[in-house]
XYZ file of C-alpha atoms in Angstrom:
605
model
C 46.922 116.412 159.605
C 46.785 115.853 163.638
C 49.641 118.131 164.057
C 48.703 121.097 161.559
C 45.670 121.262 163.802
C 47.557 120.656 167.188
C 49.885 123.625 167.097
C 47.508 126.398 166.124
C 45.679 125.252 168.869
C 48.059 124.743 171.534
C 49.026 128.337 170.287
C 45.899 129.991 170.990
C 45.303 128.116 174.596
C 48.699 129.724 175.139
C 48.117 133.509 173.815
C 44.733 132.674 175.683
C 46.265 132.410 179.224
C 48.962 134.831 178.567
C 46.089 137.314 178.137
C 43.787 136.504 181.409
C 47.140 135.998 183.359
C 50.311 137.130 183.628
C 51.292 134.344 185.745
C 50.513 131.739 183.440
C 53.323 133.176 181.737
C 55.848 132.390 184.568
C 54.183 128.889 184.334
C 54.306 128.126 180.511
C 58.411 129.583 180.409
C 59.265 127.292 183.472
C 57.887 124.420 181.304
C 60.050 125.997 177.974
C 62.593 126.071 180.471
C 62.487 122.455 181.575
C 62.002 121.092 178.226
C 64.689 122.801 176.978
C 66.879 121.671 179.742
C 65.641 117.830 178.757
C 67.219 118.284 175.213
C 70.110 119.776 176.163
C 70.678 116.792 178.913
C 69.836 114.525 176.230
C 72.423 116.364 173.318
C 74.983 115.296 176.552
C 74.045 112.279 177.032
C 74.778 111.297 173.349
C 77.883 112.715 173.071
C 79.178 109.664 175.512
C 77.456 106.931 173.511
C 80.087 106.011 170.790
C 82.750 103.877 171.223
C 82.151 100.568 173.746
C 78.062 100.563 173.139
C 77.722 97.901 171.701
C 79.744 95.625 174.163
C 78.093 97.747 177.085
C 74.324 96.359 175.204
C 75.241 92.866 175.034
C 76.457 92.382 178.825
C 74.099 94.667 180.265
C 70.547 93.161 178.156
C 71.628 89.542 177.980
C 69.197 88.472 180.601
C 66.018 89.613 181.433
C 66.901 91.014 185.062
C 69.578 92.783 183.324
C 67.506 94.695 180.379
C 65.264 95.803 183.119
C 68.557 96.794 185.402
C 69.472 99.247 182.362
C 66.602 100.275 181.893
C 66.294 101.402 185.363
C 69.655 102.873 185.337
C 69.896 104.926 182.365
C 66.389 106.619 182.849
C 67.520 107.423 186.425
C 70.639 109.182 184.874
C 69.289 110.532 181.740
C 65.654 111.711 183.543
C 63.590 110.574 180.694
C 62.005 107.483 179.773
C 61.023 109.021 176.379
C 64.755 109.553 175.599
C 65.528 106.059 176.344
C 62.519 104.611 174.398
C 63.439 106.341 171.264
C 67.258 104.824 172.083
C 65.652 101.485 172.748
C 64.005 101.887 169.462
C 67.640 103.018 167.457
C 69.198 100.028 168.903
C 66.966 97.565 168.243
C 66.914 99.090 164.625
C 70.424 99.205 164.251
C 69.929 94.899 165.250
C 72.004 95.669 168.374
C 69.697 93.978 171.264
C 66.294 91.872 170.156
C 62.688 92.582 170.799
C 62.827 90.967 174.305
C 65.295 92.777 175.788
C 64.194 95.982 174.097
C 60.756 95.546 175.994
C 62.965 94.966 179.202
C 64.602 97.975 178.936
C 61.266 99.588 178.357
C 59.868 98.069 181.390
C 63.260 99.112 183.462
C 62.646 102.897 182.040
C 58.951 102.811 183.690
C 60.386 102.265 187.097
C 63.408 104.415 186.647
C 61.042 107.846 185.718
C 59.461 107.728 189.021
C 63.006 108.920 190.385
C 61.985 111.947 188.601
C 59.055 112.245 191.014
C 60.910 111.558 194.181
C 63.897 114.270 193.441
C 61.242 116.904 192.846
C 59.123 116.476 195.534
C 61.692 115.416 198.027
C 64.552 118.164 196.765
C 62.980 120.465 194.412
C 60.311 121.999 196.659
C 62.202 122.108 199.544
C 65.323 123.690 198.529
C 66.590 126.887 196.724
C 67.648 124.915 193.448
C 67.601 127.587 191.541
C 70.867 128.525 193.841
C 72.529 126.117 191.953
C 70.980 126.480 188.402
C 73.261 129.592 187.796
C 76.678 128.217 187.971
C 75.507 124.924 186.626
C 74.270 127.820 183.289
C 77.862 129.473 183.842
C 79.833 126.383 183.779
C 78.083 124.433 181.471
C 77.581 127.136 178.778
C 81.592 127.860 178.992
C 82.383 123.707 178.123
C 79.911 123.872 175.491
C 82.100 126.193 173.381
C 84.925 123.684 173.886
C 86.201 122.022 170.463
C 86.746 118.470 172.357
C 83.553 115.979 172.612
C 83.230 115.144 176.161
C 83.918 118.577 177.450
C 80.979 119.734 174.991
C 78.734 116.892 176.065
C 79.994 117.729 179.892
C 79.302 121.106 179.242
C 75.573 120.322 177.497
C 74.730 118.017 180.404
C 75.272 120.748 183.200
C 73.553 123.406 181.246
C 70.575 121.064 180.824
C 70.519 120.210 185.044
C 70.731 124.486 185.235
C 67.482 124.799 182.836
C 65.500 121.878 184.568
C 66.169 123.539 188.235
C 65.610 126.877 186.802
C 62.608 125.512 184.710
C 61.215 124.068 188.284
C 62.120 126.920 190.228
C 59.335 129.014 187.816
C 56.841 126.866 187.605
C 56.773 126.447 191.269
C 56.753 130.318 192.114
C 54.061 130.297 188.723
C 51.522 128.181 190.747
C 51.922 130.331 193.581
C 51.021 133.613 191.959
C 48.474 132.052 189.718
C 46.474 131.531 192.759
C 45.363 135.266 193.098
C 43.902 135.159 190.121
C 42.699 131.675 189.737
C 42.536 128.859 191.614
C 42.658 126.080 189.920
C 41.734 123.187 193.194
C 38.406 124.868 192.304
C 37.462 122.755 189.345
C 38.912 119.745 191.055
C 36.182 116.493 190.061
C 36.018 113.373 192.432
C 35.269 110.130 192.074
C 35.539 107.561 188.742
C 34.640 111.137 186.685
C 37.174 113.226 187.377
C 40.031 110.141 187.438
C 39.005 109.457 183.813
C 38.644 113.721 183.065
C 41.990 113.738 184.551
C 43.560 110.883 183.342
C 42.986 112.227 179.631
C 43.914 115.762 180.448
C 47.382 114.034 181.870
C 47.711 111.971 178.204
C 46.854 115.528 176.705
C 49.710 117.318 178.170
C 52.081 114.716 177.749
C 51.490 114.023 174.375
C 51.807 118.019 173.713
C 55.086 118.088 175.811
C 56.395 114.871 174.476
C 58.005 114.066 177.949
C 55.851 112.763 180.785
C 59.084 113.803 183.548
C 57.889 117.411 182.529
C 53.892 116.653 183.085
C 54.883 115.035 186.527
C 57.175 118.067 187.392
C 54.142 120.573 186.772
C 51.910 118.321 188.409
C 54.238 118.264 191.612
C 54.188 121.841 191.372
C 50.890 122.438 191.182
C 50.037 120.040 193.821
C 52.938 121.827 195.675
C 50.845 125.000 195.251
C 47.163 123.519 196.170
C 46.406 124.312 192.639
C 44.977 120.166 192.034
C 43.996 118.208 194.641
C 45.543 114.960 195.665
C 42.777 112.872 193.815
C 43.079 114.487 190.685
C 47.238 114.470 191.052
C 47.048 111.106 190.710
C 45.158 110.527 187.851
C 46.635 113.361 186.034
C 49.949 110.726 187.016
C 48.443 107.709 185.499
C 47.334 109.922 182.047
C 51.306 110.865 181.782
C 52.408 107.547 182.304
C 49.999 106.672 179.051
C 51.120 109.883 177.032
C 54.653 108.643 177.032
C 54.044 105.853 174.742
C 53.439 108.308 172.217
C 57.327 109.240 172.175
C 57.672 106.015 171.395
C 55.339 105.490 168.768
C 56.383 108.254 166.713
C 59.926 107.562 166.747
C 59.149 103.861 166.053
C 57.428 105.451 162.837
C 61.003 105.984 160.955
C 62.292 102.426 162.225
C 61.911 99.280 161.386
C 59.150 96.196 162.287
C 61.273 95.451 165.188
C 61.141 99.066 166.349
C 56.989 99.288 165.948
C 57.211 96.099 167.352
C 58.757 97.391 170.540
C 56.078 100.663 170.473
C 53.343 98.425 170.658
C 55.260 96.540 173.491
C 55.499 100.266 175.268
C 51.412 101.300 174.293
C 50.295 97.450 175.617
C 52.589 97.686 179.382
C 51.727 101.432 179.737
C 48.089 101.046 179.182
C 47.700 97.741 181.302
C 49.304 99.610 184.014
C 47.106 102.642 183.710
C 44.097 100.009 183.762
C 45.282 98.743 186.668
C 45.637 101.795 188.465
C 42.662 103.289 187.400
C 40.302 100.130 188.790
C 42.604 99.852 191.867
C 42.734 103.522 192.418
C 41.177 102.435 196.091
C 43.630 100.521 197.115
C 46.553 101.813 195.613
C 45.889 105.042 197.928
C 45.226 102.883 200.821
C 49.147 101.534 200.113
C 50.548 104.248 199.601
C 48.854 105.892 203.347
C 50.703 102.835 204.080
C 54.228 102.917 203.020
C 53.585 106.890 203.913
C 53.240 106.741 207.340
C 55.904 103.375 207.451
C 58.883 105.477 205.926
C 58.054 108.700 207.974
C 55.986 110.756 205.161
C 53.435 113.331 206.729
C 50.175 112.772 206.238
C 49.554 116.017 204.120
C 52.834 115.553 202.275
C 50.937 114.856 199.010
C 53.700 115.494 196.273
C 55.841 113.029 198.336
C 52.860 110.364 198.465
C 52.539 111.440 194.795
C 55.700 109.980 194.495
C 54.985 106.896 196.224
C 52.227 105.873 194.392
C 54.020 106.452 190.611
C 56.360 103.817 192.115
C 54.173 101.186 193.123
C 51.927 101.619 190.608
C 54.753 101.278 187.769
C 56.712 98.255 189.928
C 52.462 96.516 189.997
C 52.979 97.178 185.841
C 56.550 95.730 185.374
C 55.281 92.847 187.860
C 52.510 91.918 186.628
C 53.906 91.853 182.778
C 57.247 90.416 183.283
C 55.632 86.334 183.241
C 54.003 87.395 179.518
C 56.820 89.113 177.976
C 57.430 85.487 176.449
C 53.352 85.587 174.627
C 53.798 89.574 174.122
C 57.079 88.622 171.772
C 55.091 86.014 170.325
C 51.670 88.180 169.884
C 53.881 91.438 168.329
C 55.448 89.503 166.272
C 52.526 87.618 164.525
C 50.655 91.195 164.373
C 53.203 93.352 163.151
C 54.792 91.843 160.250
C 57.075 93.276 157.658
C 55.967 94.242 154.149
C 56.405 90.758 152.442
C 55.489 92.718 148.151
C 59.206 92.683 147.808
C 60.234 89.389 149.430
C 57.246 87.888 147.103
C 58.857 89.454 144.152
C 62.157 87.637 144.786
C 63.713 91.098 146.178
C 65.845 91.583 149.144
C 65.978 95.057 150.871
C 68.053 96.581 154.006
C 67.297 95.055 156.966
C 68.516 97.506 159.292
C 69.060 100.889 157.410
C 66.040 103.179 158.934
C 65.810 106.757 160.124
C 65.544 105.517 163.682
C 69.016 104.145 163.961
C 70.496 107.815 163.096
C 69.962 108.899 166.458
C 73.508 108.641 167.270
C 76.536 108.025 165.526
C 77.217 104.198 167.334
C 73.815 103.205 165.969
C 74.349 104.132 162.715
C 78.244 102.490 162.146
C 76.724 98.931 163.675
C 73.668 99.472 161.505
C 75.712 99.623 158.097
C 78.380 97.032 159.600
C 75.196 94.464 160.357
C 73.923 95.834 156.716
C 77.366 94.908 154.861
C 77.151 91.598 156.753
C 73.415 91.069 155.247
C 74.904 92.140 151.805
C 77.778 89.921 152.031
C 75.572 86.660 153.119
C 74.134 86.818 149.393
C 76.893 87.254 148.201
C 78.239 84.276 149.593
C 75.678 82.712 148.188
C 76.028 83.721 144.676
C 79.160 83.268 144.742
C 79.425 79.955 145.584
C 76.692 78.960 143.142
C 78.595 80.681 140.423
C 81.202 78.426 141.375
C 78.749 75.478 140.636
C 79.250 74.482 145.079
C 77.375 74.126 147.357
C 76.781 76.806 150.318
C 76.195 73.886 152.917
C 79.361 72.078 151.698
C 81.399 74.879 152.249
C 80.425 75.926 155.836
C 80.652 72.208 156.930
C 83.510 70.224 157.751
C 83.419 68.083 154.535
C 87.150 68.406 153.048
C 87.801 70.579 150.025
C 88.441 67.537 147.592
C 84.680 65.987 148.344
C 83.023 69.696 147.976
C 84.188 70.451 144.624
C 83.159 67.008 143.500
C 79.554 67.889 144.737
C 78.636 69.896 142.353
C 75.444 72.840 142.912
C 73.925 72.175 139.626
C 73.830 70.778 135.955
C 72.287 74.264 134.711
C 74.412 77.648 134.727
C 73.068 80.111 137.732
C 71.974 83.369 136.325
C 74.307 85.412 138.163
C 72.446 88.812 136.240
C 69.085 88.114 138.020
C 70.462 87.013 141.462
C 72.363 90.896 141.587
C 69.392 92.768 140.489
C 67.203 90.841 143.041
C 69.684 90.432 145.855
C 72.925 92.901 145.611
C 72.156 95.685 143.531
C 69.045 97.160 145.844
C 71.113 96.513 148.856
C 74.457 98.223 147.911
C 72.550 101.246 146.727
C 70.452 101.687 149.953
C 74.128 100.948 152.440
C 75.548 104.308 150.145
C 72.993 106.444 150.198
C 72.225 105.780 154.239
C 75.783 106.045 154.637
C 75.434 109.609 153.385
C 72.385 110.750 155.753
C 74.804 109.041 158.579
C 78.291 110.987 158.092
C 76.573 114.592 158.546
C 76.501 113.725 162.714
C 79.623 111.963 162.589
C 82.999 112.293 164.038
C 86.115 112.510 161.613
C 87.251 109.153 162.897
C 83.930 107.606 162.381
C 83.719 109.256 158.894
C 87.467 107.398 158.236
C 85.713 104.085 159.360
C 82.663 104.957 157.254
C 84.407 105.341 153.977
C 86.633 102.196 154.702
C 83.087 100.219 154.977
C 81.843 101.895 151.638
C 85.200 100.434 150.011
C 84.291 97.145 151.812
C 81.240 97.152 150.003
C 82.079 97.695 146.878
C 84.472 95.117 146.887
C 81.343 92.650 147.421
C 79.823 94.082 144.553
C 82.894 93.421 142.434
C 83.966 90.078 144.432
C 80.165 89.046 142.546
C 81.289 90.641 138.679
C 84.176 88.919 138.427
C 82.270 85.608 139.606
C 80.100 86.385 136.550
C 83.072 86.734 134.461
C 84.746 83.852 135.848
C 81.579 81.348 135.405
C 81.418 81.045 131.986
C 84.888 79.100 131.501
C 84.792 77.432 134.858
C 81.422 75.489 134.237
C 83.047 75.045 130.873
C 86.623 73.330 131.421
C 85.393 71.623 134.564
C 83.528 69.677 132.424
C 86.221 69.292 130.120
C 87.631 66.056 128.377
C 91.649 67.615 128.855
C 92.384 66.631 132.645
C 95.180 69.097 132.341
C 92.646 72.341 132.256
C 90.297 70.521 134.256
C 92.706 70.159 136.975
C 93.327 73.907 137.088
C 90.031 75.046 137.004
C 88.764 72.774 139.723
C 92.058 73.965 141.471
C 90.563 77.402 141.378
C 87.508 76.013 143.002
C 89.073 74.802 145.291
C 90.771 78.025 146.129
C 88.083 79.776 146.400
C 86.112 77.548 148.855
C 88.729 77.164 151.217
C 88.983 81.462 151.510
C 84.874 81.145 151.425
C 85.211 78.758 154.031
C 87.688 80.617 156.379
C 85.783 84.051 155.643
C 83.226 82.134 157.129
C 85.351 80.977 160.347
C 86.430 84.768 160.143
C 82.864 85.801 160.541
C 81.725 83.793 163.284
C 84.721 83.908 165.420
C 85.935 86.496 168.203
C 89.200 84.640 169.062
C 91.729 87.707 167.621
C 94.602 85.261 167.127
C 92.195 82.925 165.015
C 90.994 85.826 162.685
C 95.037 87.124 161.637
C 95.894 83.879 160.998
C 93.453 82.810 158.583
C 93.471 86.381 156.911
C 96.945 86.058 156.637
C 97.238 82.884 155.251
C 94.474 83.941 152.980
C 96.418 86.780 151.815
C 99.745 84.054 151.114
C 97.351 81.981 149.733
C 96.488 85.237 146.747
C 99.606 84.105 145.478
C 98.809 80.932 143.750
C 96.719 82.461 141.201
C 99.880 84.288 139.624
C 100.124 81.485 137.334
C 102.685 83.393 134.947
C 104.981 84.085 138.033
C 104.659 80.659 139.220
C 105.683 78.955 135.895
C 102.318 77.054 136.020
C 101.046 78.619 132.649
C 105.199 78.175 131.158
C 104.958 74.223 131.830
C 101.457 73.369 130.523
C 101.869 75.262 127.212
C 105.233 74.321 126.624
C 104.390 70.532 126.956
C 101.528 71.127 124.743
C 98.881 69.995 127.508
C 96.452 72.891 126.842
C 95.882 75.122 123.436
C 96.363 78.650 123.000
C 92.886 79.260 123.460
C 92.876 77.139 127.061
C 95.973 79.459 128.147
C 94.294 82.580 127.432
C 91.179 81.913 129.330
C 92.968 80.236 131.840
C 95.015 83.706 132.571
C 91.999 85.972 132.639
C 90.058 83.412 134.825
C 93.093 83.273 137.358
C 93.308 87.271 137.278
C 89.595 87.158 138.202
C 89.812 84.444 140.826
C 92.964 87.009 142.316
C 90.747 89.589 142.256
C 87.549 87.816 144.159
C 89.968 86.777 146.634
C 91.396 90.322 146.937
C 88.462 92.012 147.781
C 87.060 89.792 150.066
C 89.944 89.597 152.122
C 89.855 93.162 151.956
C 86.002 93.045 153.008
C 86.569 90.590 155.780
C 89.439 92.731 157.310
C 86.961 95.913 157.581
C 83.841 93.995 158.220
C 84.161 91.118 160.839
C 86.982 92.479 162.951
C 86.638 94.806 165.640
C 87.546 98.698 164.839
C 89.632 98.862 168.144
C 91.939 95.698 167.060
C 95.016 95.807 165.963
C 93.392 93.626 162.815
C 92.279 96.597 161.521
C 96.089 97.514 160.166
C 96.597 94.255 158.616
C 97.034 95.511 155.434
C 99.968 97.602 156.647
C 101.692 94.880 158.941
C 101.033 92.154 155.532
C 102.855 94.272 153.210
C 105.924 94.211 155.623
C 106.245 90.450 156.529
C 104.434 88.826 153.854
C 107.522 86.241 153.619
C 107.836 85.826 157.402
C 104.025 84.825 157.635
C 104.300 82.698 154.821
C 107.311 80.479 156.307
C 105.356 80.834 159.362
C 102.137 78.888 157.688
C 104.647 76.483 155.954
C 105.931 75.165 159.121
C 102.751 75.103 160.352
C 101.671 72.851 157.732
C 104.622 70.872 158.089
């Protein structure tokens, strides 16, 4: 409703000052201009996020001092906190870095934006940029035609630094002209009234803009020009440094709790820090005369003392808020709280499938991987209770003999119910989010897309044939013949030591760990050939089991192949890294499946 009321309106302040000015319309295309510079810098920017992100997140947000480092960092490269706020917000949805060091980054991206401030005022207004804004067009236009990735995103990154100096270069020569036929400084209000006029007209433009780097470059400029005074520059500052959590809160509206979490995080720090500036507007100015006149800044240099005071009064913010990020975890998370109707029902849902996480390709392959993890966690579960164990046994260091001995329960688990309420809603939400993800995707990434799609399914299945398995297992484990009993509890067995090592597999990053217990996992496939093996041969033709025993006991071993199958096959694509030589097990297994298995029997030896 807000925003079929917001563009009309915009639209007719804009045909409005086209009309009493043509200068205004030098001003309004340098803004276009710079805007659309800011997306095409960001379009470049992605195009170099794939690959290592993940490992680049994890040692660059593991601490505190480090979140805020990147957060510094990145906005200083990228030129817009807004762009890394909605990144923030993908990552965190994608389960990549937590709430803390999301609102560290956040914090970082505060401080980093008021580099924006100091490279326009200190290099914008003095030189020609605009000079260099036509070969940067040239160059960058040329790459962007390219069929390879990074020259495209090379190319899309120096087109966007051509359209934010050419955008700059018109709004500044826009303020100049505008003067003859209205001065703006002329409306200027002092005091507490005009910060707080101010202040909101600064959250205005930002919010209409959605960037507060271009509502600082137009107010440089206009300062630049004498068109505001100093007073009002400042709060028109503070208002843009508010606006921006609006970014954030709409592109925390496709994510999930995490990423609203994180929005409020961004609306809290941004609006303490505008407080703070706003009822220490005094002194603030009386700093940043100050630093001004200790680092060499003239006295009427007031887009350069502009700049000084959007960095102290975001470093007072990040200050200030940095001993409470601890409570402001604790606080977000009690407020904002997931819907629970589901959970209360009995159902499980995607964790971290959301619209947010689609931002770039990286975010959207570790959100499914993290998904197929979730997925594959219940169906651990179920599948160890259709097995009549025990999760906890399993995962522990009990040996194999006492876990199948302690049994889960008396009473058979309803394996139905636990894959409507657990697997099914899951599996279906992992394909069709896989589908939204592959339209932005690289045909490698497509390649390692499908192969997780296959890894899911063969969860899915790995859970039907439990079902189908159950029935006889809970059956002839109980059984009176030792013979059958022996075999079935055998296939227990089996099954808990792969469960187990999947497990090992999964929590692991030692490379040399993870091929030898797939491999010997794969060897291990073998024992359920019980007609190869002569195991069937020997028990019927010493009349230990019936006909009837023999037949289920062949089905049941085909099924307990088959669960062991896929989730080898699951664990290979799922909990090894795509860049490790893991990934072409499959390949290498088919080739020396005779030379791994000696290996593993003199290793046992």
């Amino acid at each position: 409703m807000l925003r079929k009321i917001l563009l009309p309106t915009i639209l007719m302040i804009l045909a409005y000052g086209f009309w009493i000015s043509p200068d205004f319309k030098v001003i309004a295309a340098g803004v276009s201009i710079f805007l659309f510079g800011m997306l095409s810098l960001e379009e470049g920017f992605k195009a170099f996020s794939g690959g290592t992100l993940e490992k680049i997140l994890q040692k660059s947000t593991d601490k505190l001092y480090k979140s805020i480092g990147f957060g510094i960092i990145t906005t200083t490269v990228m030129q817009s906190s807004s762009l890394v706020s909605v990144l923030t917000i993908s990552f965190l949805g994608a389960g990549l870095i937590g709430l803390a060091q999301g609102i560290g980054i956040v914090f970082g991206a505060n401080i980093g934006t008021t580099t924006g401030a100091w490279l326009v005022a200190g290099l914008g207004l003095k030189v020609k940029i605009s000079a260099y804004a036509m070969p940067m067009l040239v160059f960058g236009v040329i790459l962007i035609f390219q069929k390879a990735k990074s020259l495209k995103g090379i190319g899309y990154i120096l087109a966007g630094l051509g359209f934010l100096f050419l955008g700059i270069h018109y709004m500044k020569d826009g303020f100049e002209a505008f003067k003859d036929t209205i001065d703006l400084a002329n409306y200027a209000v002092t005091g507490y009234k005009g910060l707080f006029i101010f202040t909101g007209i600064g959250v205005f433009a930002t919010v209409v803009m959605q960037s507060s780097h271009a509502t600082l470059v137009l107010i440089i400029t206009a300062l630049a020009a004498g068109q505001i005074s100093y007073e009002n520059a400042l709060a028109l500052a503070i208002g843009a440094n508010i606006g921006t959590t609006i970014t954030a809160i709409l592109g925390a509206m496709s994510s999930n709790i995490v990423g609203k979490q994180l929005a409020g995080a961004h609306l809290i720090f941004n609006g303490v820090t505008g407080l703070i500036a706003i009822i220490f507007i005094h002194q603030l100015m009386y700093s940043v005369d100050f630093i001004s006149n200790l680092v060499g800044i003239a006295n009427d240099d007031y887009t350069l003392k502009l700049a000084v005071f959007h960095t102290i009064f975001n470093v007072i913010g990040v200050l200030v808020m940095v001993p409470f990020i601890g409570k402001l975890v604790t606080f977000l998370e009690s407020t904002l709280k997931a819907d629970s109707s589901k959970s209360d029902a009995g159902y499980d849902s995607a964790r971290y499938l959301n619209d947010s996480v689609l931002e770039l390709p990286s975010t959207s392959m570790a959100a499914i991987i993290r998904e197929t993890k979730h997925l594959y966690d219940n169906a651990f579960e179920i599948i160890t209770h259709g097995l009549n164990l025990k999760r906890s046994n399993i995962v522990s260091t009990m040996t194999l003999e006492e876990v199948i001995k302690d049994t889960y329960s008396k009473n058979t688990v309803n394996i139905d119910e636990f894959y409507n309420h657990r697997i099914k809603g899951i599996y279906g939400e992992i394909i069709d989010f896989s589908t939204k993800a592959q339209s932005n995707m690289s045909p490698e990434d497509i390649e390692v897309l499908y192969k997780l799609k296959l890894a899911n399914r063969d969860i899915v299945e790995a859970v039907k044939d439990t079902k189908h398995l159950q029935k006889n297992l809970i059956k002839y484990s109980q059984s009176t013949n030792a013979h059958i009993k022996e075999q079935y509890n055998l296939i227990r067995k089996d099954l808990a030591e792969l469960l187990r090592n999947i497990n090992i597999v999964a929590t692991t990053d030692e490379e040399d760990v993870i091929l030898l217990l797939l491999s010997k996992a794969k060897v291990h496939t073998e024992k359920y050939d019980i007609l190869a093996n002569g195991t069937l041969d020997n028990l019927i033709r010493q009349g230990l089991i019936t006909n009837e025993m023999a037949t289920s006991l062949m089905n049941d071993s085909a099924y307990a192949y088959d669960i062991s199958k896929n989730l080898i096959a699951m664990a290979e694509i799922t909990f090894t890294d795509r860049n490790s030589s893991i990934v072409s097990l499959n390949e290498e297994m088919a080739m020396n499946a005779e030379d791994i298995k000696a290996i593993l029997e003199k290793k046992d030896d």
